[in-house]
Coordinates of N, CA and C in Angstrom, one line a residue:
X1 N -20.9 161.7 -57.6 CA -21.2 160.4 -58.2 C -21.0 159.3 -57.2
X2 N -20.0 159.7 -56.4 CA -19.6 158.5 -55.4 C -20.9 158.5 -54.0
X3 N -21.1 159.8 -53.9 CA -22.0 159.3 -52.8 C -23.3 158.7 -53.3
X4 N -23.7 158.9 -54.4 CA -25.5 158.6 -54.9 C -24.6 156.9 -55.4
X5 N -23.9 156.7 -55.6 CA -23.3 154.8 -55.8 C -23.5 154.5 -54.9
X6 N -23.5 155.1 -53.3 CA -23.4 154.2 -52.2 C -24.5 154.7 -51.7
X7 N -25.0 155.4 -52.1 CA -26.7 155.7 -51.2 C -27.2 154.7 -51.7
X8 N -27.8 154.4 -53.4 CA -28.5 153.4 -54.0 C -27.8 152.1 -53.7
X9 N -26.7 151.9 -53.1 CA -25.9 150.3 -52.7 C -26.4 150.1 -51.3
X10 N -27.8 149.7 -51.6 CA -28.3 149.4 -50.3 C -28.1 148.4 -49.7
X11 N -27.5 147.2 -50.4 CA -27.1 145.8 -49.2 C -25.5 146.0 -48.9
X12 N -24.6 147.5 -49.4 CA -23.6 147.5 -48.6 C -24.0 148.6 -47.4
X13 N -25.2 149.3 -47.3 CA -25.3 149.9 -45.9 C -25.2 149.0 -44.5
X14 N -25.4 147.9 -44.9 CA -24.7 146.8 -43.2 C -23.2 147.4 -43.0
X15 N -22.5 147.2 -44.2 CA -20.8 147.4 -44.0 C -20.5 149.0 -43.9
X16 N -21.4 149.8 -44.0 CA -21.1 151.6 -43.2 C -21.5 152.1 -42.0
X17 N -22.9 150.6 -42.1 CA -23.4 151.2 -40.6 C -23.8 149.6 -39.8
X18 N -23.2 149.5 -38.7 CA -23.1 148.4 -38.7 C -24.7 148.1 -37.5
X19 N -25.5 148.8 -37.2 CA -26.8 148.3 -36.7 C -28.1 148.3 -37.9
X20 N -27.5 148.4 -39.1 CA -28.7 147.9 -40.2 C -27.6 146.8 -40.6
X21 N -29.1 145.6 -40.7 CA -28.4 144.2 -41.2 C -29.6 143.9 -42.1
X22 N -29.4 143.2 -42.6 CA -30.0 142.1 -43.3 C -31.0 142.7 -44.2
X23 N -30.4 143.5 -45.4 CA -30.9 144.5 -46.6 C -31.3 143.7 -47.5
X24 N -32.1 143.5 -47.9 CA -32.9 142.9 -49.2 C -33.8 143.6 -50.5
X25 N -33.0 143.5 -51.4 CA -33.5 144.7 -52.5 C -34.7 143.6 -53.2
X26 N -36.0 144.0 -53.5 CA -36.3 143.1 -54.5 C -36.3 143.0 -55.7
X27 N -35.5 144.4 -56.1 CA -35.3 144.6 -57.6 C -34.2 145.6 -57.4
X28 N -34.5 146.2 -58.8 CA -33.1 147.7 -58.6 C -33.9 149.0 -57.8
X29 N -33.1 149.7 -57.4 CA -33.5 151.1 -57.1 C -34.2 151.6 -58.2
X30 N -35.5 151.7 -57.5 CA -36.6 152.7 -58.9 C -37.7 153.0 -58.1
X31 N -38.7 153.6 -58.0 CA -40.1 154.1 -57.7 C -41.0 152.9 -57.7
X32 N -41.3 153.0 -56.2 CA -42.3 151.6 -55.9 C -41.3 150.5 -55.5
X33 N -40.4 150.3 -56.0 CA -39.5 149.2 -55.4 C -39.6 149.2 -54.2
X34 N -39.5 147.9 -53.7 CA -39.6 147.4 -51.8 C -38.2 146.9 -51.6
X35 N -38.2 147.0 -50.6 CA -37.0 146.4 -50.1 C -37.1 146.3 -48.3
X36 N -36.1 145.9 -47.7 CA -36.5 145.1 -46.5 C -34.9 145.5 -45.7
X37 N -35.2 145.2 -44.1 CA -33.8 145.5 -43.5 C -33.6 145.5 -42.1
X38 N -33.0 145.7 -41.4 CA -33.5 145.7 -39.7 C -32.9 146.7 -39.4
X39 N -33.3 147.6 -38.6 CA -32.7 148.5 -37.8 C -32.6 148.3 -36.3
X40 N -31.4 148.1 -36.0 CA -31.2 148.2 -34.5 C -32.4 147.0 -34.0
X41 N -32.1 146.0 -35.1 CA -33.0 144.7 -34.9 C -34.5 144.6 -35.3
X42 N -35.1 145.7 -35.4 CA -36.3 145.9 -36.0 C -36.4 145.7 -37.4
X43 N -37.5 145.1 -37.9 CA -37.6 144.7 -39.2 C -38.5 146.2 -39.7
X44 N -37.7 146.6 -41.1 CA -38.7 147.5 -41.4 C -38.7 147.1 -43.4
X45 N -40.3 146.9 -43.7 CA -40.6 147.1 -44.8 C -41.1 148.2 -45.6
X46 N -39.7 148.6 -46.4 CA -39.7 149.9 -47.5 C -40.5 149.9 -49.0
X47 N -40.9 151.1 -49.0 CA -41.1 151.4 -50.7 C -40.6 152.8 -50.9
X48 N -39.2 152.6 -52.3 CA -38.9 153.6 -52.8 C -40.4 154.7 -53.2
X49 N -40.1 155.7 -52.9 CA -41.0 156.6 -53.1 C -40.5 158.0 -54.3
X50 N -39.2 158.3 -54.0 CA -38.5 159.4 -55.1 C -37.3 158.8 -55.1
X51 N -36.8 158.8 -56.7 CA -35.3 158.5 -56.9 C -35.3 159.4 -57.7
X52 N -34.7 160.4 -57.8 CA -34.0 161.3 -58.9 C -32.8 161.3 -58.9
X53 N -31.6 160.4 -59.7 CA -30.3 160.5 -59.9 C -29.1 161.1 -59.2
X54 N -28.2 161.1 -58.2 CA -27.2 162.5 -58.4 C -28.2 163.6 -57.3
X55 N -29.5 163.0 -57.0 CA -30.0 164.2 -56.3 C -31.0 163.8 -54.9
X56 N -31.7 163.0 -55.1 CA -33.1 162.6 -54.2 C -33.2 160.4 -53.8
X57 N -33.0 160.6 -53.1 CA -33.5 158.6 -52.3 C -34.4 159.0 -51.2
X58 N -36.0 158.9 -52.2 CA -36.7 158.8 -50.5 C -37.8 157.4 -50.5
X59 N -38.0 156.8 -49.6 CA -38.6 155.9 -49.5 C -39.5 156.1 -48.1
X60 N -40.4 155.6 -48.2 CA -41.4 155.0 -46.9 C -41.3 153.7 -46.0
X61 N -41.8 153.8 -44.9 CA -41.4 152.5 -44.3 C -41.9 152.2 -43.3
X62 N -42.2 150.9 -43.1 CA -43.5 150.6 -41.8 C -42.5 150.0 -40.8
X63 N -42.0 149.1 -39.6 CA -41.9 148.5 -38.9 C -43.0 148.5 -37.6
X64 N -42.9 147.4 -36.9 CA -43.8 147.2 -35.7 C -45.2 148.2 -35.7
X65 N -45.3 149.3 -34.7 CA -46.3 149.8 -34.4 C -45.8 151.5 -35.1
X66 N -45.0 151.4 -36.0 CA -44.9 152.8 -36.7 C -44.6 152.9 -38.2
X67 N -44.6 154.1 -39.0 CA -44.2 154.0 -40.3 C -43.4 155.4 -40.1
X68 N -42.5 155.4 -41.6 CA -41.6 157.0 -41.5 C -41.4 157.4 -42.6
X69 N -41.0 158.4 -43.5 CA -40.2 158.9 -44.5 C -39.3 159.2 -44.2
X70 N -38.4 158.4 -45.5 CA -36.8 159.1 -45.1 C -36.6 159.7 -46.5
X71 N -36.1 160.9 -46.2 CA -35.5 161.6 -47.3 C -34.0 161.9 -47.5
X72 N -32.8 161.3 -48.4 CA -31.8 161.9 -48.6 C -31.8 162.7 -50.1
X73 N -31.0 163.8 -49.8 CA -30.8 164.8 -50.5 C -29.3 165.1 -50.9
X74 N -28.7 164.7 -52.1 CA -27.4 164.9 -52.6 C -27.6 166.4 -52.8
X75 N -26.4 166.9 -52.9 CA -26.5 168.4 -53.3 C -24.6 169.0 -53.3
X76 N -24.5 169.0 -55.2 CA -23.6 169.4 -55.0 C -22.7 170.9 -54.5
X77 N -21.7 171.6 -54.1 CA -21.3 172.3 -53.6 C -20.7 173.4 -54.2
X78 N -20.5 174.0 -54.4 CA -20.3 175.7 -55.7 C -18.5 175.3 -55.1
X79 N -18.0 174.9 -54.4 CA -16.9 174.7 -53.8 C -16.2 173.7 -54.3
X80 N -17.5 172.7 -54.7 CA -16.6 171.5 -55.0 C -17.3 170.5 -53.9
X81 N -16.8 169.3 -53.8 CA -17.9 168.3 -52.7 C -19.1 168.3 -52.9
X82 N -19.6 167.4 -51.9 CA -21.2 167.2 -52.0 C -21.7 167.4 -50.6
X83 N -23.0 167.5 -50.4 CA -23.5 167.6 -49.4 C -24.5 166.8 -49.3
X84 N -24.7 165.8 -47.9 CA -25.9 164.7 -47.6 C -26.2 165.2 -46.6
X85 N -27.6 165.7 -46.7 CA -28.6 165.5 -45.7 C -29.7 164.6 -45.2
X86 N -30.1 164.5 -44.6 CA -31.6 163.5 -44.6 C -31.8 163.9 -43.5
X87 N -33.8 164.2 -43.7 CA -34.9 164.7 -43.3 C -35.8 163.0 -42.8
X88 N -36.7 163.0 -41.8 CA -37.0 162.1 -41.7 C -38.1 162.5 -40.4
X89 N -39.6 161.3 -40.9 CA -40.7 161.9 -40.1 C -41.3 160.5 -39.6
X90 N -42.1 160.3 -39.0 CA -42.2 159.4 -38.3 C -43.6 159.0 -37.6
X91 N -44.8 158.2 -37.3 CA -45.5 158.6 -36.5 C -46.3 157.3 -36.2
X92 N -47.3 157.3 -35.0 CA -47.6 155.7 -34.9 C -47.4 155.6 -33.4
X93 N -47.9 154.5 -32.6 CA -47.9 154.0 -31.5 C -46.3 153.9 -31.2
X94 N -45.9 154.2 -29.8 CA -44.8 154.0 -29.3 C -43.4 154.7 -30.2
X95 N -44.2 155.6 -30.9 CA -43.0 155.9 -32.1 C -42.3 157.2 -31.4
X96 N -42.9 158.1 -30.7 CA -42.0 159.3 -29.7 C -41.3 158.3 -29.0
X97 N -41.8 157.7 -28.1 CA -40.9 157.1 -26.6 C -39.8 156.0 -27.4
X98 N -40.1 155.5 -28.8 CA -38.9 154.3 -28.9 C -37.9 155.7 -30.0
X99 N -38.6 156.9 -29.9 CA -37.5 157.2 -31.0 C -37.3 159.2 -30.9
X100 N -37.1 159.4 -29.3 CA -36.7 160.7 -29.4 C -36.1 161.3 -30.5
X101 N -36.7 163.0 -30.8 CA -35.6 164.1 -31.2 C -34.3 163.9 -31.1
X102 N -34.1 164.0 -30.4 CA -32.5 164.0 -29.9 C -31.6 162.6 -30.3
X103 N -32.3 161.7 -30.1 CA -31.8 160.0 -30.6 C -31.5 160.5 -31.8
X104 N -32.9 160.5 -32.6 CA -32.7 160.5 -34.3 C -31.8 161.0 -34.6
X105 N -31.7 162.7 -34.1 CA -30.6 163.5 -34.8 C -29.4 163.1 -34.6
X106 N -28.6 162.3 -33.6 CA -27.5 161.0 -33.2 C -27.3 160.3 -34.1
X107 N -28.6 159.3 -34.5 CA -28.7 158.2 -35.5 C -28.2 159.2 -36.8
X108 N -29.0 160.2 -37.4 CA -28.6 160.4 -38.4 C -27.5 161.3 -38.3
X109 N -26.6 161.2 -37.3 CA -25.4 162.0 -37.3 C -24.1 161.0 -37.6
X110 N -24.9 160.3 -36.9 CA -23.7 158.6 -36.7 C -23.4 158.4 -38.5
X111 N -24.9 157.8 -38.8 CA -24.9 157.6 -40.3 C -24.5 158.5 -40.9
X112 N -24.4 160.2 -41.0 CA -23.6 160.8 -41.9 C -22.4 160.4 -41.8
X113 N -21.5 160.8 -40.4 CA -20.0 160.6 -40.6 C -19.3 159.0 -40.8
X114 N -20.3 158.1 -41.1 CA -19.7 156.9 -40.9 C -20.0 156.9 -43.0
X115 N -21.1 157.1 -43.4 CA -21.2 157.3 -44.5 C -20.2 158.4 -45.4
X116 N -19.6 159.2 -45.0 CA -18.6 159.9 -45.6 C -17.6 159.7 -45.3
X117 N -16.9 158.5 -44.0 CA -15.6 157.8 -44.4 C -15.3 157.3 -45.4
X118 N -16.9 156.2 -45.5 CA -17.2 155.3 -46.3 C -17.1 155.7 -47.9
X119 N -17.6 156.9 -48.1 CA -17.3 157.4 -49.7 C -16.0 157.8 -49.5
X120 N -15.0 158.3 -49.1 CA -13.9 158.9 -48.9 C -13.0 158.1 -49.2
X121 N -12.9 156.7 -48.7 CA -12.5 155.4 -48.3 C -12.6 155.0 -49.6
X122 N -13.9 154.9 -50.2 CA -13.7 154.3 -51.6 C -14.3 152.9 -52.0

């Protein structure tokens, strides 16, 4: 429950990850909802695409000369815990050279562990 609180708490993602700023929900988290943000200074305009509770946040999203899907996946653990992944695709002018394999998987490595202090933390 704690990590899908802070997935859908999208104007506290500036305070887990500190190169997304300036989050702008235009309503609540639901299907079709837009929302707004910068990455690493880039302006990117989103639309919720899947929200399924406790399980699925995926959204679409254009910036500059590219658009992407990002998918996070809650998934609880037979152990106990939860598990976040996120899948993400990308394509469009300049979108290989501003955004290697190897970068992304960084990016989304950064954002896991900084994202599971942050639930841990409370």
């Amino acid at each position: 429950d704690r990590v899908w609180a802070l997935l859908i708490d999208l104007p506290a993602w500036p305070a887990i990850m500190p190169f997304i700023r300036d989050v702008r929900l235009e309503s609540g988290v639901a299907v079709d909802a837009w929302f707004s943000f910068r990455l690493f200074g880039f302006p990117i305009r989103a639309q919720v695409a899947v929200v399924q509770p406790n399980r699925e946040l995926t959204w679409t999203g254009r910036s500059l000369w590219f658009s992407a899907v990002d998918r996070h996946v809650v998934e609880p653990l037979p152990e106990g815990g939860t598990r976040l992944t996120i899948a993400e695709s990308f394509a469009g002018l300049f979108a290989v050279p501003l955004m290697s394999r190897a970068r992304l998987k960084a990016q989304h490595e950064q954002w896991l562990r900084t994202f599971k202090q942050a639930v841990e933390q409370g």
